[in-house]
XYZ file of C-alpha atoms in Angstrom:
624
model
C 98.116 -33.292 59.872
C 94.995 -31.708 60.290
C 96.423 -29.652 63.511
C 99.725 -28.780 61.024
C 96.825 -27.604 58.339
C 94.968 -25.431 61.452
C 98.218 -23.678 62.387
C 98.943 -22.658 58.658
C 95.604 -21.375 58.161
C 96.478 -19.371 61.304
C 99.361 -18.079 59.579
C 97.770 -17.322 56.544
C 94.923 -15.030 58.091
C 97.730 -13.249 60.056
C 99.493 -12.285 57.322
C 96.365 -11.452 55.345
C 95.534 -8.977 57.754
C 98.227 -6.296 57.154
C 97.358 -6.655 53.269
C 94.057 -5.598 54.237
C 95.423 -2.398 56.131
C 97.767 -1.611 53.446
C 95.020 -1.231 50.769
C 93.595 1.405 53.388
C 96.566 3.498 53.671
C 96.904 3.661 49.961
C 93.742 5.077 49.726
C 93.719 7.437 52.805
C 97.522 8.654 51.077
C 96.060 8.920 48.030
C 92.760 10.990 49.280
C 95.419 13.274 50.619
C 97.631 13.893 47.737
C 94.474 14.731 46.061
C 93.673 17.559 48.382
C 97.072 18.644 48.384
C 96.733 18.924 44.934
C 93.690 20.724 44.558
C 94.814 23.151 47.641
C 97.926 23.881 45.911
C 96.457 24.354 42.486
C 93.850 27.089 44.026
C 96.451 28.977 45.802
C 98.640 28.620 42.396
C 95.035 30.363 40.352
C 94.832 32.715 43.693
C 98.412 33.875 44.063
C 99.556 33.844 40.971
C 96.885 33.939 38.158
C 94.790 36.203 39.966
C 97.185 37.252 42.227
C 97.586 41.210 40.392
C 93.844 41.655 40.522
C 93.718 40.839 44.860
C 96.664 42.740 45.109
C 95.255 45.533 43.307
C 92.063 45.346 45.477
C 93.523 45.180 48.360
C 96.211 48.213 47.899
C 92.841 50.438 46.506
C 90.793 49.831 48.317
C 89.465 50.849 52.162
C 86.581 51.346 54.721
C 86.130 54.840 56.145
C 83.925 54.965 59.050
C 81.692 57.975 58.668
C 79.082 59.768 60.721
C 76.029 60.153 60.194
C 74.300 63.498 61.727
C 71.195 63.374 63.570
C 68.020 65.556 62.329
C 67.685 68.079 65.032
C 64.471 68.273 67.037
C 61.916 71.065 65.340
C 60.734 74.001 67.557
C 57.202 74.744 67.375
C 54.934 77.536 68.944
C 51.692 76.776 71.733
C 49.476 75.892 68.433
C 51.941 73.410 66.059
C 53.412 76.677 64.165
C 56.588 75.485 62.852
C 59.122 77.757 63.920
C 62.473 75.844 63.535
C 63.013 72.816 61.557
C 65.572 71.493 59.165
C 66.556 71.605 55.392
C 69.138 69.737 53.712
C 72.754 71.719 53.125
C 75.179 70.491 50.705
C 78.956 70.593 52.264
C 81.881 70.542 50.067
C 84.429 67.780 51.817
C 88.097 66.603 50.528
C 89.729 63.576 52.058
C 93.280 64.528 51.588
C 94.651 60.423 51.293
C 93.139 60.134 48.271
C 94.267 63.143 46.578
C 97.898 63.147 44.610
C 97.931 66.582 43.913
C 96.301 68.541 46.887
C 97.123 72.430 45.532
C 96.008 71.739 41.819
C 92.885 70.166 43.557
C 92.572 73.196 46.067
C 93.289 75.737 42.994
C 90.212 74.083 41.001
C 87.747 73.885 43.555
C 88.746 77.884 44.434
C 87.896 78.713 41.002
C 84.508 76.595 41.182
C 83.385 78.170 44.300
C 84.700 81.986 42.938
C 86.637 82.554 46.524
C 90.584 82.762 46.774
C 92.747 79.382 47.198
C 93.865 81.177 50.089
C 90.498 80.451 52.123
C 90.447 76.985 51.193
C 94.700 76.372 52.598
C 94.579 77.908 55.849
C 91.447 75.432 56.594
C 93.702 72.642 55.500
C 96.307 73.823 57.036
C 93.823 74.135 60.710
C 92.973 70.498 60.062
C 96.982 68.995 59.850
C 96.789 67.665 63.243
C 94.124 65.458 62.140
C 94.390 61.841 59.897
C 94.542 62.529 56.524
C 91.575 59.948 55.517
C 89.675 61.958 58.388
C 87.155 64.303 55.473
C 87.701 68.186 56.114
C 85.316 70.543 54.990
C 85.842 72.982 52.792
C 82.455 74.872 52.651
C 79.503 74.004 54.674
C 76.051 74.833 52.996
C 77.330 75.460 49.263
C 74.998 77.603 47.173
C 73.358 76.354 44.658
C 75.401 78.013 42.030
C 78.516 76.404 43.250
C 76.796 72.670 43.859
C 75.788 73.209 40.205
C 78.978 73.833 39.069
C 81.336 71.088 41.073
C 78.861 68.064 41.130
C 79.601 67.198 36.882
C 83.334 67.904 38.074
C 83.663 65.175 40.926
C 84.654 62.237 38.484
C 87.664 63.655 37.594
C 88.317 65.052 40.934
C 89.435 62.036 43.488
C 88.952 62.649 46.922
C 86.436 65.354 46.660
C 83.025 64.846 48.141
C 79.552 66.642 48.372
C 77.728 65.463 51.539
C 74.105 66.165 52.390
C 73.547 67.050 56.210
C 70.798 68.363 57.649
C 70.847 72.081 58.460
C 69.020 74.266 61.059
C 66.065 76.329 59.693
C 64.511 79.335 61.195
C 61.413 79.749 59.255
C 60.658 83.190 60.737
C 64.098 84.832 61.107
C 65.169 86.877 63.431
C 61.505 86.366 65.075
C 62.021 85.375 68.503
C 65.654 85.537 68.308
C 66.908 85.733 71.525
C 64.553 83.402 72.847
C 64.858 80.670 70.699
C 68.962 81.008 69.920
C 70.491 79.671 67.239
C 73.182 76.562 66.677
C 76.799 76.685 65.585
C 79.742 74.587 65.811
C 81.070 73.262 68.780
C 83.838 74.534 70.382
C 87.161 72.448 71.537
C 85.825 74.039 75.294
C 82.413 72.448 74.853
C 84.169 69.107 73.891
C 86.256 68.922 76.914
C 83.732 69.736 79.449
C 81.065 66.886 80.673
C 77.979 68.533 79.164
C 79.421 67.750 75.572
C 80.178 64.083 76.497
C 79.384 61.839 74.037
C 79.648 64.803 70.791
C 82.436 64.963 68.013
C 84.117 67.788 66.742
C 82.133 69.625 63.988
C 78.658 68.932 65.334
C 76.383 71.918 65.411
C 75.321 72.985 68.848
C 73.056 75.211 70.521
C 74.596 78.528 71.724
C 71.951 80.282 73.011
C 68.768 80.624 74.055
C 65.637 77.528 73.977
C 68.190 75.793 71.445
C 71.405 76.109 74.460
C 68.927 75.253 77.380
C 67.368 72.236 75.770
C 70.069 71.090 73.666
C 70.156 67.101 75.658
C 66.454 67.441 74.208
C 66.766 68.711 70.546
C 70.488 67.277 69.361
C 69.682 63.407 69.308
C 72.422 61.075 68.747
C 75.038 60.917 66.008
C 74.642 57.326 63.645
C 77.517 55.686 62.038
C 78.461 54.089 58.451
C 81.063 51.534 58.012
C 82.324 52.382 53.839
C 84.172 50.686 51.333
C 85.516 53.380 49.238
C 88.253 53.059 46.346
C 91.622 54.444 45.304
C 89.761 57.591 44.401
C 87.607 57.701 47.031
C 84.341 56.562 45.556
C 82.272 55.026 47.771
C 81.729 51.175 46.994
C 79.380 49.841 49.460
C 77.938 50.593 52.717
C 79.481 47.355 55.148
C 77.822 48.297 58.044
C 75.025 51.041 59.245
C 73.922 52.299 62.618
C 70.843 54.908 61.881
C 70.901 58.166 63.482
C 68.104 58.924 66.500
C 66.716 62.046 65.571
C 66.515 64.999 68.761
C 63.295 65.331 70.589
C 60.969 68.401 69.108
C 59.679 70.671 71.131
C 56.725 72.888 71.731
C 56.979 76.523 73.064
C 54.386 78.395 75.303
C 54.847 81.375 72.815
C 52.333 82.032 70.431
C 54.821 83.352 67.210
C 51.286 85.851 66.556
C 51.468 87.342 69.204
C 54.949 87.244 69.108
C 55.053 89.041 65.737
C 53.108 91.599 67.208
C 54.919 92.389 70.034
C 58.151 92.783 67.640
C 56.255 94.783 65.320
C 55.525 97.731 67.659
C 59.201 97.472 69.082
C 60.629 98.093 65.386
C 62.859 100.883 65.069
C 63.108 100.841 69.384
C 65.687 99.035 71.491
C 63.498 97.308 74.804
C 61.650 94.453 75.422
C 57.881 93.115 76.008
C 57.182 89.962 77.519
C 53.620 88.374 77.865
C 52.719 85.668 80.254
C 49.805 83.807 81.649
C 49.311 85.071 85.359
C 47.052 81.622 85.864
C 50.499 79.185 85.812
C 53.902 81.897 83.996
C 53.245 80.298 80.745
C 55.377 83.007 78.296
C 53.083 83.765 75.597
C 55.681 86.382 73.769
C 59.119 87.302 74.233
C 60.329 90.120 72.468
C 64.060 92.186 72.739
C 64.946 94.964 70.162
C 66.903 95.428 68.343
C 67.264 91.479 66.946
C 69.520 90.152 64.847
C 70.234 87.293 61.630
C 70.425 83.459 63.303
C 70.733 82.084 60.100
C 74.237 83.717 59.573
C 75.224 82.200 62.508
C 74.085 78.651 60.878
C 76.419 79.346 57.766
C 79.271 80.324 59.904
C 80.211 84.060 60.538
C 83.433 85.622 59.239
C 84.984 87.618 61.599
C 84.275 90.634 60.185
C 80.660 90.200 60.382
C 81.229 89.104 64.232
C 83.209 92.019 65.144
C 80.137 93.978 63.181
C 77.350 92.005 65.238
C 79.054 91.914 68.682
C 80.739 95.882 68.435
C 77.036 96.826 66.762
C 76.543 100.255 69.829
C 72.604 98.535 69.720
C 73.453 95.157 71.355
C 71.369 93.205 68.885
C 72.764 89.956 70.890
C 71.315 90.839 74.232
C 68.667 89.561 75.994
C 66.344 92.649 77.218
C 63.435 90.486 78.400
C 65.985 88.525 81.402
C 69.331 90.082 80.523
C 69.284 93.369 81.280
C 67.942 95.074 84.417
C 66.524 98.371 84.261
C 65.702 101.118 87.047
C 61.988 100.248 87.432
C 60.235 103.768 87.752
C 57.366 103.936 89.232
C 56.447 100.145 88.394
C 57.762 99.527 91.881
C 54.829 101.367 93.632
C 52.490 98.351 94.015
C 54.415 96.500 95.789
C 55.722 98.680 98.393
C 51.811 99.767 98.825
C 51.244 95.984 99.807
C 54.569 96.368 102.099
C 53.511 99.225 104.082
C 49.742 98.191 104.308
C 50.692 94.345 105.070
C 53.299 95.659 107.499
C 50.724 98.460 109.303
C 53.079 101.427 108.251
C 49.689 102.877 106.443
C 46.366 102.344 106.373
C 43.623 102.637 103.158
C 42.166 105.766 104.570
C 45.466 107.029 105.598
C 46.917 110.350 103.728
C 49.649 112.783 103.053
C 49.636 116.294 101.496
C 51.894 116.497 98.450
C 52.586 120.308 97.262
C 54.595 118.893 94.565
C 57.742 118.071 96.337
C 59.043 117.288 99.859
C 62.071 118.890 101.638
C 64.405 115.815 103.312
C 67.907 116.745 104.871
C 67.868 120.307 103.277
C 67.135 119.058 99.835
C 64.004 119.312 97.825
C 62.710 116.067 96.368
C 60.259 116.403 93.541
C 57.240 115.032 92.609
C 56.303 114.503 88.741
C 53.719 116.578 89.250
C 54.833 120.033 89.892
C 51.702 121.661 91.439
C 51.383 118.817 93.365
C 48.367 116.266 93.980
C 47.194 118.042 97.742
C 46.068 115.772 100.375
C 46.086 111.871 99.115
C 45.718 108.493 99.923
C 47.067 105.450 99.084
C 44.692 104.335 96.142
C 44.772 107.499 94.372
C 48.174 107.868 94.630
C 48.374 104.694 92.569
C 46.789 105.397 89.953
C 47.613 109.194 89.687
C 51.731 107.917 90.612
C 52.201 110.953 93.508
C 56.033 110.540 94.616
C 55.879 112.786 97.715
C 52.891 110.059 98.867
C 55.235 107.362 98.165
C 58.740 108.909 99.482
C 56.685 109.077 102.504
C 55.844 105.376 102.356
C 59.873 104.866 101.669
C 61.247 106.283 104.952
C 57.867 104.480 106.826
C 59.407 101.438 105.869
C 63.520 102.041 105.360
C 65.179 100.354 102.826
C 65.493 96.642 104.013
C 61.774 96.549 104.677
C 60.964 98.022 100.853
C 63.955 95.218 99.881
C 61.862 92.503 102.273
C 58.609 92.987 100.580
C 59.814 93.204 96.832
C 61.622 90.379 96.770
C 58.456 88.139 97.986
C 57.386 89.201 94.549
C 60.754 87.713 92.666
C 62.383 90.979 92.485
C 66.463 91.033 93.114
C 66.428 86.819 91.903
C 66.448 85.347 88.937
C 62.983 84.163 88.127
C 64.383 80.799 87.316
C 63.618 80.731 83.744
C 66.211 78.307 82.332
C 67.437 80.613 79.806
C 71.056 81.048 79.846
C 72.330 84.775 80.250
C 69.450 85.695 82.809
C 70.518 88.148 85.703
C 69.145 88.825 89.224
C 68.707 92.718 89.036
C 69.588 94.744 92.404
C 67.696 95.098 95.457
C 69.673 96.919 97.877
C 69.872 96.508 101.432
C 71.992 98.884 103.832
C 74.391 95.439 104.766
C 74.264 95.841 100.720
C 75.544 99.429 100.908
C 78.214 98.623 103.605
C 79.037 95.531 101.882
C 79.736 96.859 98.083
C 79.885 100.624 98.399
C 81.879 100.579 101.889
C 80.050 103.488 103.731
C 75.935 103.195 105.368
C 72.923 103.580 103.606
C 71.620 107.095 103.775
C 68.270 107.816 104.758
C 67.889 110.489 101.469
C 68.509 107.630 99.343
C 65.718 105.494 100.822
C 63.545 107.889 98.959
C 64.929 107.527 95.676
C 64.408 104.171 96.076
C 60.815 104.472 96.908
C 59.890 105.497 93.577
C 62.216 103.352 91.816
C 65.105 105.322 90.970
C 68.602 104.723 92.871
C 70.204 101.426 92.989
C 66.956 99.160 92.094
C 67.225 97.371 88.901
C 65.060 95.239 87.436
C 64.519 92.731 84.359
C 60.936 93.138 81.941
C 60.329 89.350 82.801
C 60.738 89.845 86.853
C 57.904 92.611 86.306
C 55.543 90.466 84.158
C 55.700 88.139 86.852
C 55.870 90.073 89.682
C 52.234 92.025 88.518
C 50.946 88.851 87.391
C 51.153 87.498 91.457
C 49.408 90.955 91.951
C 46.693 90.340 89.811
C 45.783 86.653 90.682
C 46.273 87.672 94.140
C 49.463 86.595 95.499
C 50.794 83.524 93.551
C 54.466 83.655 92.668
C 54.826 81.319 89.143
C 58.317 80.412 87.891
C 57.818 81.103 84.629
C 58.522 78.381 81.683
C 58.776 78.661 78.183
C 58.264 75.197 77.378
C 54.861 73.613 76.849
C 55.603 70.705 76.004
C 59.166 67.489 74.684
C 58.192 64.826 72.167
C 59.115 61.490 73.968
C 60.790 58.392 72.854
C 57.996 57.434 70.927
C 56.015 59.722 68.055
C 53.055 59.812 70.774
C 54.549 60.280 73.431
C 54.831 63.898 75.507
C 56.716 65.023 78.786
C 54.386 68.013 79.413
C 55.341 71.338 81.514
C 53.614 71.345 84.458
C 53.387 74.539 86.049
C 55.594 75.330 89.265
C 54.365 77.681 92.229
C 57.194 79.022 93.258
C 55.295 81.071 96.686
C 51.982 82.257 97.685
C 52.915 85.822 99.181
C 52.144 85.972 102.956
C 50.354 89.447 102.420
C 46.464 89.952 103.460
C 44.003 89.426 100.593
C 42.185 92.483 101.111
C 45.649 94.761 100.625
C 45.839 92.672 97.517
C 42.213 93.646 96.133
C 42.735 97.338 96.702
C 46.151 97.490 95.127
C 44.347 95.618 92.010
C 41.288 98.282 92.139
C 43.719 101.250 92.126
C 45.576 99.932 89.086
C 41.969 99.222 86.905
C 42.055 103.069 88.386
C 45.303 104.090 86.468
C 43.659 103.332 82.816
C 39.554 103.806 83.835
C 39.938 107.124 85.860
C 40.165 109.943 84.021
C 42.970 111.226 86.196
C 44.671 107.699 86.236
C 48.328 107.824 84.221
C 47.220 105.093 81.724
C 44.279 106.783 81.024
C 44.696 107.229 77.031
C 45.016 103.689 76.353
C 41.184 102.741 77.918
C 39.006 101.077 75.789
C 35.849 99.300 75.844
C 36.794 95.726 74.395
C 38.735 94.908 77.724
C 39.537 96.430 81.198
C 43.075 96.672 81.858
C 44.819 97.254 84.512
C 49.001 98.294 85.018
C 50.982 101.062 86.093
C 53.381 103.401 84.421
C 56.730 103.723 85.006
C 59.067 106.575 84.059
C 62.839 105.552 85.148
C 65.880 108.664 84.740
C 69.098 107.278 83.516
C 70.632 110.114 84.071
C 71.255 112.609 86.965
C 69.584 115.857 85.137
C 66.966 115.974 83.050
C 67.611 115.865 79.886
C 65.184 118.719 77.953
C 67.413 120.904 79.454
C 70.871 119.903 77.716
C 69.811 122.120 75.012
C 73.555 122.490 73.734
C 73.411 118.917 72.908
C 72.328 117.261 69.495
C 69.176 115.131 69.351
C 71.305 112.207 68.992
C 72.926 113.026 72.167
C 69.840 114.572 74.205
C 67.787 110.956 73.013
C 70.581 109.121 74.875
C 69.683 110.786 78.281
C 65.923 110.534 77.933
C 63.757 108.488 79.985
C 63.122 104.973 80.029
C 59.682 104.464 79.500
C 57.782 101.376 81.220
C 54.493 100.109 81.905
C 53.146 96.925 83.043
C 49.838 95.740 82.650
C 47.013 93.060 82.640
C 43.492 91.899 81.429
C 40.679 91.696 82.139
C 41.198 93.549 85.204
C 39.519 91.498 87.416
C 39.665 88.095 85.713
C 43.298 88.164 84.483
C 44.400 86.097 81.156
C 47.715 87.664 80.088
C 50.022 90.222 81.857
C 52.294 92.147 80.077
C 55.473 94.278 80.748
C 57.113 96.849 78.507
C 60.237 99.012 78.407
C 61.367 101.407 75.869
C 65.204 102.654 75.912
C 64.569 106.439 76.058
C 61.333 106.371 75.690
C 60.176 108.698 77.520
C 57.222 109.094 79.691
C 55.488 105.173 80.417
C 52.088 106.657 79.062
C 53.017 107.125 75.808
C 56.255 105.190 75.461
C 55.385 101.832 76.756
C 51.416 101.649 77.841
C 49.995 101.903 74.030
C 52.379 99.128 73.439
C 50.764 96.789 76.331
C 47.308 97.758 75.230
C 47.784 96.370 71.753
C 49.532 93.081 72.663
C 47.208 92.981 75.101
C 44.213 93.116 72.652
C 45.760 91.025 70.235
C 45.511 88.107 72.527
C 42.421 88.628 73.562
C 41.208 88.963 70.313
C 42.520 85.659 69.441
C 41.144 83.656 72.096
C 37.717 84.736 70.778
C 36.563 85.990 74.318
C 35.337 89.415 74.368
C 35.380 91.080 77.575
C 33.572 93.703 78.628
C 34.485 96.911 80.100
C 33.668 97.028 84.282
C 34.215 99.598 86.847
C 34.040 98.561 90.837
């Protein structure tokens, strides 16, 4: 019985068992109609309570990625003189997806900004190619009349922006305008070459000048902003934000006082004057005449006023100081002095007799001097500038051995500057002559080339640097016009360090008599520079007096003055100081100027003195 009693029991807890389970899927079923419920009765509220309200959210609105422009580096002078920096400009922008009607919009923002609709179309029209929710700018830098008038209008105007950008600055404009340059859109060229990689159409770029050569420096890199704008275009929220890394600033070797001086006594002239430091070719001022307006290039010419600039018979645009090469007159004396002495052709006590002109292959080539200067060596005929002495010196040497011995001194090269637009001037050679001109070099044009005229062209800069390896005694500096780049961090600097480009293989002692014969042309009372002596400072240079035209032109009296000033003389003169001890050299040319005495040396003398002045070093006067 008791076995019969086990084996129910058995059976009992077997079936028990799947009563047990049972209760457990009841409650795991019902757990999960629960959630069902709950999930069904949210997507019910979701979909179809607040189903409109999504829907309307999610037709309205939309993110627009937008850039965010980098503050361009600031341009200071040698002393911390803010000379380019940035302001804020106010840019009127529509975003044509979230306008419904685009010509009433167009019409009404014409009328705010007083210009015809006209304007405002044919920039739409230039931007069709592009996305519609891609902004277009209507007018960059709005005056404040027209900000004043279309800011209270923007909330009943969807899709129209105003966006603040920063916008180049020249704080002294026009000062130092071909040096420095000036910034402008970029072109669809510049986008598609590998210099521009990286940069997005619209960005402002340097064209020109410091802002073109060191634009990798000064542009920085473009942020971004990730917005959630509505069906009008208002901006929500920012989603996501990568700053902007501002550009790199920079500080010149140019001192903008100097500068300003060295522009002042060019006013009403077209040339050039260019300072720099014979110790290491820091450029302490670089001036060209006539300048012109870099801000108008900053709020976008018209093309009237570019067809006004670039037609303008003055070349405002051009670089004189390394972009245009003159005849150098006789600035190019010194140096073939130091050729024929160097190469044994003359000697310092050596001497020709000059009766004021010299007969060559049955033609009669003149000296400046009409009644000539007599007998005369090589010193004096330095500083008193005797042609027949130096036409002599020409044919000693021929022309590739005058072309040998200017070039050590950077002449016929570019002086390797940086700045864009620089040219090499012209020293020619006879393989020159066959080469280009097709027939020999001619031994009568050797002479013209001794004193400068001819085929010889040079740039202001070349000179300044050329004299200045004169005066410190044969070191050839590249010059720079960079002192110094802000790093990656606020104190950190890449600093300039000077670059010798050559030490001139030419005896010391031909270099110390060339300098004495130069102090000669302002001290000596017969010396060409001789008006602009003066006892604050002892300077030394040499006058230069290029044609630029085949007769003289006093004697086109049938001509107006208009037309007579055209063929006169340029004037140059190149000079340092102190003599002896030399701080600053500095090289002038005036377009039809005349004679280099009193076109071009008062000129040097005052920059000259203005520097000096400055550095709070008076030096006195000394004869040797």
């Amino acid at each position: 019985m008791k076995k019969l009693l086990d084996a129910l029991g058995l059976v009992d807890q077997e079936n028990a068992e799947p009563l047990s389970f049972r209760k457990h899927y009841i409650l795991f079923y019902a757990f999960m109609l629960l959630v069902m419920i709950i999930y069904m009765a949210r997507l019910w509220y979701l979909q179809v309570l607040r189903g409109p309200y999504y829907r309307s959210q999610s037709e309205d609105n939309s993110i627009r990625i937008e850039d965010v422009v980098a503050l361009r580096g600031i341009i200071y002078d040698r002393n911390g003189v803010p000379i380019v920096e940035n302001r804020p400009a106010f840019d009127l922008m529509i975003v044509r997806e979230h306008i419904k009607d685009l010509k009433a919009t167009v019409e009404e923002l014409a009328r705010l900004c007083k210009v015809a609709p006209a304007q405002f179309f044919s920039i739409i029209k230039a931007a069709k190619g592009s996305p519609e929710f891609v902004p277009v700018c209507l007018v960059s830098d709005l005056d404040r009349d027209s900000l004043a008038r279309i800011e209270p209008q923007l909330i009943r105007l969807p899709g129209v922006e105003i966006k603040v950008e920063p916008q180049r600055k020249y704080i002294w404009n026009g000062t130092a305008a071909q040096l420095i340059g000036y910034v402008s859109q970029i072109t669809q060229t510049q986008l598609d070459s590998k210099r521009y990689s990286g940069y997005h159409p619209g960005e402002e770029v340097g064209k020109v000048g410091v802002e073109h050569a060191f634009e990798k420096y000064l542009h920085g890199d473009m942020g971004k902003k990730d917005i959630e704008v509505d069906a009008v275009g208002r901006k929500v929220r920012v989603l996501a934000e990568q700053p902007p890394v501002a550009g790199r600033n920079i500080w010149l070797t140019v001192d903008i006082g100097l500068q300003k001086t060295a522009e002042s006594l060019l006013a009403g002239k077209s040339g050039a004057i260019v300072a720099v430091d014979p110790r290491d070719g820091a450029v302490l001022a670089y001036a060209s005449s006539p300048t012109f307006d870099q801000e108008q290039f900053v709020t976008r010419l018209t093309e009237k006023e570019w067809l006004a600039l670039s037609n303008n018979p003055d070349h405002p645009l051009l670089d004189r100081v390394c972009g245009a090469a003159y005849p150098a007159g006789s600035t190019y004396k010194p140096y073939e002095a130091l050729g024929a002495l160097q190469a044994g052709v003359i000697t310092p006590t050596a001497t020709f007799f000059c009766p004021g002109y010299l007969w060559f292959g049955g033609r009669k080539y003149h000296c400046w001097l009409k009644g000539g200067h007599g007998t005369i060596s090589v010193e004096r005929a330095l500083y008193e500038s005797c042609d027949v002495f130096f036409y002599h010196v020409g044919l000693g040497l021929g022309v590739d051995r005058i072309a040998k011995y200017v070039r050590m001194f950077g002449l016929g090269q570019k002086t390797g500057i940086g700045l864009p637009g620089e040219v090499p001037g012209l020293v020619p050679t006879s393989s020159w002559c066959r080469r280009v001109l097709g027939h020999p070099w001619y031994p009568g044009t050797t002479l013209s080339a001794a004193i400068g005229q001819g085929y010889d062209l040079v740039t202001p800069l070349q000179m300044a640097m050329g004299y200045s390896a004169i005066a410190n005694g044969g070191k050839l500096w590249t010059p720079y016009v960079v002192k110094r780049i802000q790093g990656s961090g606020p104190n950190e600097f890449i600093e300039t360090k000077p670059r010798l480009k050559r030490e001139i293989p030419i005896d010391p002692k031909w270099f110390q008599l060339v300098q004495k014969a130069l102090a000669e042309v302002v001290a000596n009372p017969r010396g060409t520079a001789h008006r602009i002596e003066t006892p604050l400072v002892q300077i030394a240079g040499k006058t230069g007096t290029a044609q630029v035209v085949g007769r003289a032109w006093e004697k086109r009296t049938n001509q107006s003055k208009a037309a007579r000033l055209k063929e006169k003389e340029d004037a140059w003169f190149v000079g340092y100081a102190p003599a002896f001890d030399p701080r600053i050299c500095v090289a002038a040319i005036v377009e039809h100027g005349g004679e280099g005495a009193s076109g071009a040396a008062p000129l040097v003398q005052k920059v000259i003195l203005s520097y000096l002045h400055k550095q709070q070093k008076p030096v006195p006067q000394q004869r040797t």
